[in-house]
Amino acid sequence: MSSEPVCLACGMQYAAPRADCPICDDERQYVPPGGQQWTDLATLRADRRPRVEEQGPGIIGIGSDPGFAIGQRALLVRAESGNFLWDCVAYLDDELVGKITELGGITGIAISHPHYYTTMVEWAHAFDVPIYLHEGDEQWIGRPDPSIELWTGTTLDVAPGLQLINLGVHFTGGTVLHWPDGEGGRGALLSGDIVQVIPDRTHVGFMYSYPNLIPERPNVVRHAAELLEPYAFEAIYGAWWDAIVRTDGHNVVQRSAQRYLTYVA
Ligand SMILES: [Zn+2]
Ligand SMILES: [Zn+2]
């Protein structure tokens, strides 16, 4: 199906028509000045095409041209155990399913936080795979489905060589993906909005709300930095096309958390 309503501002697909979008009503997003508006996948397909581009070794960006809503792109991680989809985008059509199938399909989907849940159920059905979401964000699921598997705790080995880490930044369930075999064995962190890649690639940012400029709580940032301390990673793949820290990722995160805590304490 492709007629379920999709929020024009955030890309969240809901199971049935409704007046409001809880994601956009939340202070981490916003209802645009013109008010709440809806579209659907069939409408989006009329004037968009898939965008598939290599972003780094074994990492392929997935999105649409032009982009849509928040504008993030998903990442196809070409792990030894199979392709895994990190984060999600609202746009999906037969051409994109075909391109990904040619690349070997996907074995599962994990999403950093609710802003990128979008049409995840369409993706799960197209590839007949599970979606792994942290249970801390269960309340934000717009379209419940048996393909959704909620996980609990701080880490989950979601596939061989791929570990999810719940950092709790930005959302309670805010999660990053660590791929130790990424970047030619030097490690990659796929971070969504949880560890935000910013214009200065020697640092990253941490915010509770990006559009409304509400800083993350210091104890949450401190805890996230402690959780990431044991992990080795050279690259950090943020939420946007080309939002990528190419070198020294581990130290970039630790240095940025220290800087943050000198300003926000
Ligand atoms: Zn919305
Ligand atoms: Zn977000």
Short mmCIF file of C-alpha atoms and ligand atoms in Angstrom, two decimals, residues 113 115 170 193, ligand 2:
data_model
loop_
_atom_site.label_atom_id
_atom_site.label_comp_id
_atom_site.label_asym_id
_atom_site.label_seq_id
_atom_site.Cartn_x
_atom_site.Cartn_y
_atom_site.Cartn_z
CA HIS A 113 15.38 7.79 16.55
CA HIS A 115 12.50 11.49 13.30
CA HIS A 170 18.04 13.67 21.61
CA ASP A 193 21.06 12.91 14.98
ZN ZN B 2 16.17 14.18 15.13
#
